[in-house]
Amino acid sequence: MRVRLVILVLLISLIAQPALALDFNSVEVSYCNGSIRVEVFYTLDAISAIKVFLFGAGCIEDDVRELFVTDDYVVEKIDFNHAEFFFPVEKSDECLRFDGVKLSKPLNVTLKIGSEVDLGTTDEIPQLYFCID
């Protein structure tokens, strides 16, 4: 009985925790099936990791979504240590244009379209214009 009470108190304290602590690490940008795929990598503090393990990644979704200063994207998945988003591109002849997106905080951004280019720490994913063979 006492063990159940302790577990119940621990679960209630986890649920009652304020905002989760996400430490964003980097962003990788690539082209995938007609969209720009943006992968965001992050680490969670211990309490947040336990909460995600017990209740799923939905409890960090709002915090991860706040990274982008736009709503024009689709959430593919939000996981324990990374999330994937798809942004629209405009097609013009055989080439594609991505309008770019501002980030709410500076992160290390790597472009993986054609060749790999490390943009360093920046607060935006730049506009892109590229052609596909």
PDB file of C-alpha atoms in Angstrom:
ATOM      1  CA  MET A   1       0.000   0.000   0.000  1.00  0.00           C
ATOM      2  CA  ARG A   2       2.776   2.408   0.935  1.00  0.00           C
ATOM      3  CA  VAL A   3       4.673   1.720  -2.311  1.00  0.00           C
ATOM      4  CA  ARG A   4       1.543   2.479  -4.348  1.00  0.00           C
ATOM      5  CA  LEU A   5       1.105   5.752  -2.500  1.00  0.00           C
ATOM      6  CA  VAL A   6       4.710   6.753  -3.193  1.00  0.00           C
ATOM      7  CA  ILE A   7       4.318   5.906  -6.894  1.00  0.00           C
ATOM      8  CA  LEU A   8       1.070   7.869  -7.050  1.00  0.00           C
ATOM      9  CA  VAL A   9       2.702  10.912  -5.436  1.00  0.00           C
ATOM     10  CA  LEU A  10       5.637  10.698  -7.871  1.00  0.00           C
ATOM     11  CA  LEU A  11       3.308  10.489 -10.877  1.00  0.00           C
ATOM     12  CA  ILE A  12       1.275  13.458  -9.668  1.00  0.00           C
ATOM     13  CA  SER A  13       4.436  15.496  -9.141  1.00  0.00           C
ATOM     14  CA  LEU A  14       5.612  14.644 -12.679  1.00  0.00           C
ATOM     15  CA  ILE A  15       2.288  15.675 -14.174  1.00  0.00           C
ATOM     16  CA  ALA A  16       2.288  18.912 -12.201  1.00  0.00           C
ATOM     17  CA  GLN A  17       5.784  19.895 -13.384  1.00  0.00           C
ATOM     18  CA  PRO A  18       5.914  23.249 -15.171  1.00  0.00           C
ATOM     19  CA  ALA A  19       7.333  23.739 -18.670  1.00  0.00           C
ATOM     20  CA  LEU A  20       9.679  21.059 -19.899  1.00  0.00           C
ATOM     21  CA  ALA A  21      13.377  21.734 -20.341  1.00  0.00           C
ATOM     22  CA  LEU A  22      14.422  21.216 -23.951  1.00  0.00           C
ATOM     23  CA  ASP A  23      17.968  21.915 -25.028  1.00  0.00           C
ATOM     24  CA  PHE A  24      17.935  22.346 -28.819  1.00  0.00           C
ATOM     25  CA  ASN A  25      21.160  21.117 -30.418  1.00  0.00           C
ATOM     26  CA  SER A  26      20.963  21.437 -34.191  1.00  0.00           C
ATOM     27  CA  VAL A  27      18.817  21.497 -37.320  1.00  0.00           C
ATOM     28  CA  GLU A  28      19.321  19.517 -40.538  1.00  0.00           C
ATOM     29  CA  VAL A  29      17.524  20.581 -43.721  1.00  0.00           C
ATOM     30  CA  SER A  30      17.011  18.250 -46.695  1.00  0.00           C
ATOM     31  CA  TYR A  31      14.708  17.720 -49.663  1.00  0.00           C
ATOM     32  CA  CYS A  32      12.284  14.791 -49.401  1.00  0.00           C
ATOM     33  CA  ASN A  33       9.369  13.850 -51.676  1.00  0.00           C
ATOM     34  CA  GLY A  34       8.371  17.338 -52.794  1.00  0.00           C
ATOM     35  CA  SER A  35       8.925  19.098 -49.460  1.00  0.00           C
ATOM     36  CA  ILE A  36      11.712  20.475 -47.337  1.00  0.00           C
ATOM     37  CA  ARG A  37      12.334  18.173 -44.386  1.00  0.00           C
ATOM     38  CA  VAL A  38      13.646  19.868 -41.260  1.00  0.00           C
ATOM     39  CA  GLU A  39      14.996  17.614 -38.521  1.00  0.00           C
ATOM     40  CA  VAL A  40      15.446  19.228 -35.125  1.00  0.00           C
ATOM     41  CA  PHE A  41      17.735  17.506 -32.625  1.00  0.00           C
ATOM     42  CA  TYR A  42      17.443  18.184 -28.897  1.00  0.00           C
ATOM     43  CA  THR A  43      18.093  16.740 -25.449  1.00  0.00           C
ATOM     44  CA  LEU A  44      15.727  16.648 -22.503  1.00  0.00           C
ATOM     45  CA  ASP A  45      16.479  17.187 -18.842  1.00  0.00           C
ATOM     46  CA  ALA A  46      15.972  14.154 -16.556  1.00  0.00           C
ATOM     47  CA  ILE A  47      12.435  15.059 -15.426  1.00  0.00           C
ATOM     48  CA  SER A  48      11.325  15.772 -18.990  1.00  0.00           C
ATOM     49  CA  ALA A  49      12.849  12.514 -20.227  1.00  0.00           C
ATOM     50  CA  ILE A  50      10.907  10.548 -17.617  1.00  0.00           C
ATOM     51  CA  LYS A  51       7.728  12.411 -18.502  1.00  0.00           C
ATOM     52  CA  VAL A  52       8.171  11.689 -22.227  1.00  0.00           C
ATOM     53  CA  PHE A  53       8.924   8.034 -21.450  1.00  0.00           C
ATOM     54  CA  LEU A  54       5.780   7.690 -19.336  1.00  0.00           C
ATOM     55  CA  PHE A  55       3.316   9.873 -21.241  1.00  0.00           C
ATOM     56  CA  GLY A  56       4.707  10.132 -24.773  1.00  0.00           C
ATOM     57  CA  ALA A  57       6.276  12.935 -26.782  1.00  0.00           C
ATOM     58  CA  GLY A  58       3.000  14.840 -27.050  1.00  0.00           C
ATOM     59  CA  CYS A  59       3.905  16.603 -23.807  1.00  0.00           C
ATOM     60  CA  ILE A  60       6.839  18.363 -25.534  1.00  0.00           C
ATOM     61  CA  GLU A  61       5.125  19.084 -28.856  1.00  0.00           C
ATOM     62  CA  ASP A  62       4.229  22.710 -28.098  1.00  0.00           C
ATOM     63  CA  ASP A  63       7.758  23.444 -26.881  1.00  0.00           C
ATOM     64  CA  VAL A  64       9.282  21.959 -30.040  1.00  0.00           C
ATOM     65  CA  ARG A  65       6.795  23.755 -32.328  1.00  0.00           C
ATOM     66  CA  GLU A  66       7.730  27.107 -30.754  1.00  0.00           C
ATOM     67  CA  LEU A  67      11.118  26.856 -32.463  1.00  0.00           C
ATOM     68  CA  PHE A  68       9.578  27.982 -35.771  1.00  0.00           C
ATOM     69  CA  VAL A  69       8.200  31.495 -36.297  1.00  0.00           C
ATOM     70  CA  THR A  70       5.528  30.161 -38.690  1.00  0.00           C
ATOM     71  CA  ASP A  71       2.669  27.683 -38.777  1.00  0.00           C
ATOM     72  CA  ASP A  72       3.134  26.688 -42.422  1.00  0.00           C
ATOM     73  CA  TYR A  73       4.475  23.166 -41.879  1.00  0.00           C
ATOM     74  CA  VAL A  74       3.401  19.609 -41.141  1.00  0.00           C
ATOM     75  CA  VAL A  75       4.625  17.710 -38.094  1.00  0.00           C
ATOM     76  CA  GLU A  76       5.863  14.310 -39.245  1.00  0.00           C
ATOM     77  CA  LYS A  77       6.994  13.069 -35.836  1.00  0.00           C
ATOM     78  CA  ILE A  78       8.185  14.239 -32.464  1.00  0.00           C
ATOM     79  CA  ASP A  79      10.385  11.740 -30.712  1.00  0.00           C
ATOM     80  CA  PHE A  80      12.501  11.412 -27.590  1.00  0.00           C
ATOM     81  CA  ASN A  81      15.529  13.222 -29.065  1.00  0.00           C
ATOM     82  CA  HIS A  82      14.465  14.682 -32.417  1.00  0.00           C
ATOM     83  CA  ALA A  83      11.498  15.892 -34.430  1.00  0.00           C
ATOM     84  CA  GLU A  84      10.750  15.995 -38.168  1.00  0.00           C
ATOM     85  CA  PHE A  85       8.793  18.704 -39.941  1.00  0.00           C
ATOM     86  CA  PHE A  86       7.869  19.175 -43.598  1.00  0.00           C
ATOM     87  CA  PHE A  87       7.688  22.637 -45.171  1.00  0.00           C
ATOM     88  CA  PRO A  88       6.111  23.404 -48.558  1.00  0.00           C
ATOM     89  CA  VAL A  89       8.101  24.299 -51.656  1.00  0.00           C
ATOM     90  CA  GLU A  90       6.976  26.019 -54.844  1.00  0.00           C
ATOM     91  CA  LYS A  91       7.760  24.330 -58.135  1.00  0.00           C
ATOM     92  CA  SER A  92       8.871  26.411 -61.097  1.00  0.00           C
ATOM     93  CA  ASP A  93       9.800  24.430 -64.214  1.00  0.00           C
ATOM     94  CA  GLU A  94      12.285  21.811 -62.993  1.00  0.00           C
ATOM     95  CA  CYS A  95      13.413  23.867 -59.989  1.00  0.00           C
ATOM     96  CA  LEU A  96      12.047  24.342 -56.487  1.00  0.00           C
ATOM     97  CA  ARG A  97      11.893  27.341 -54.169  1.00  0.00           C
ATOM     98  CA  PHE A  98      11.651  27.280 -50.389  1.00  0.00           C
ATOM     99  CA  ASP A  99      10.807  30.587 -48.703  1.00  0.00           C
ATOM    100  CA  GLY A 100      12.916  29.925 -45.624  1.00  0.00           C
ATOM    101  CA  VAL A 101      11.808  30.172 -42.011  1.00  0.00           C
ATOM    102  CA  LYS A 102      12.868  32.153 -38.950  1.00  0.00           C
ATOM    103  CA  LEU A 103      13.829  30.259 -35.805  1.00  0.00           C
ATOM    104  CA  SER A 104      12.919  31.503 -32.341  1.00  0.00           C
ATOM    105  CA  LYS A 105      16.504  30.860 -31.177  1.00  0.00           C
ATOM    106  CA  PRO A 106      19.867  30.527 -32.929  1.00  0.00           C
ATOM    107  CA  LEU A 107      20.916  26.951 -33.724  1.00  0.00           C
ATOM    108  CA  ASN A 108      23.550  25.186 -35.771  1.00  0.00           C
ATOM    109  CA  VAL A 109      21.895  24.646 -39.183  1.00  0.00           C
ATOM    110  CA  THR A 110      23.160  22.183 -41.794  1.00  0.00           C
ATOM    111  CA  LEU A 111      21.796  22.071 -45.348  1.00  0.00           C
ATOM    112  CA  LYS A 112      21.846  18.613 -46.965  1.00  0.00           C
ATOM    113  CA  ILE A 113      20.527  19.393 -50.424  1.00  0.00           C
ATOM    114  CA  GLY A 114      22.960  18.258 -53.076  1.00  0.00           C
ATOM    115  CA  SER A 115      26.092  18.712 -51.013  1.00  0.00           C
ATOM    116  CA  GLU A 116      26.278  19.258 -47.267  1.00  0.00           C
ATOM    117  CA  VAL A 117      26.744  22.863 -46.113  1.00  0.00           C
ATOM    118  CA  ASP A 118      27.106  23.855 -42.459  1.00  0.00           C
ATOM    119  CA  LEU A 119      25.676  27.357 -41.988  1.00  0.00           C
ATOM    120  CA  GLY A 120      26.933  27.592 -38.421  1.00  0.00           C
ATOM    121  CA  THR A 121      24.786  29.142 -35.721  1.00  0.00           C
ATOM    122  CA  THR A 122      21.913  31.134 -37.187  1.00  0.00           C
ATOM    123  CA  ASP A 123      18.358  32.125 -36.321  1.00  0.00           C
ATOM    124  CA  GLU A 124      16.914  31.211 -39.709  1.00  0.00           C
ATOM    125  CA  ILE A 125      16.774  28.577 -42.377  1.00  0.00           C
ATOM    126  CA  PRO A 126      17.457  30.657 -45.495  1.00  0.00           C
ATOM    127  CA  GLN A 127      15.489  30.808 -48.714  1.00  0.00           C
ATOM    128  CA  LEU A 128      16.540  28.050 -51.071  1.00  0.00           C
ATOM    129  CA  TYR A 129      16.290  27.714 -54.827  1.00  0.00           C
ATOM    130  CA  PHE A 130      17.457  24.433 -56.294  1.00  0.00           C
ATOM    131  CA  CYS A 131      16.929  22.187 -59.282  1.00  0.00           C
ATOM    132  CA  ILE A 132      16.364  18.453 -59.237  1.00  0.00           C
ATOM    133  CA  ASP A 133      17.746  16.107 -61.873  1.00  0.00           C
TER     134      ASP A 133
END
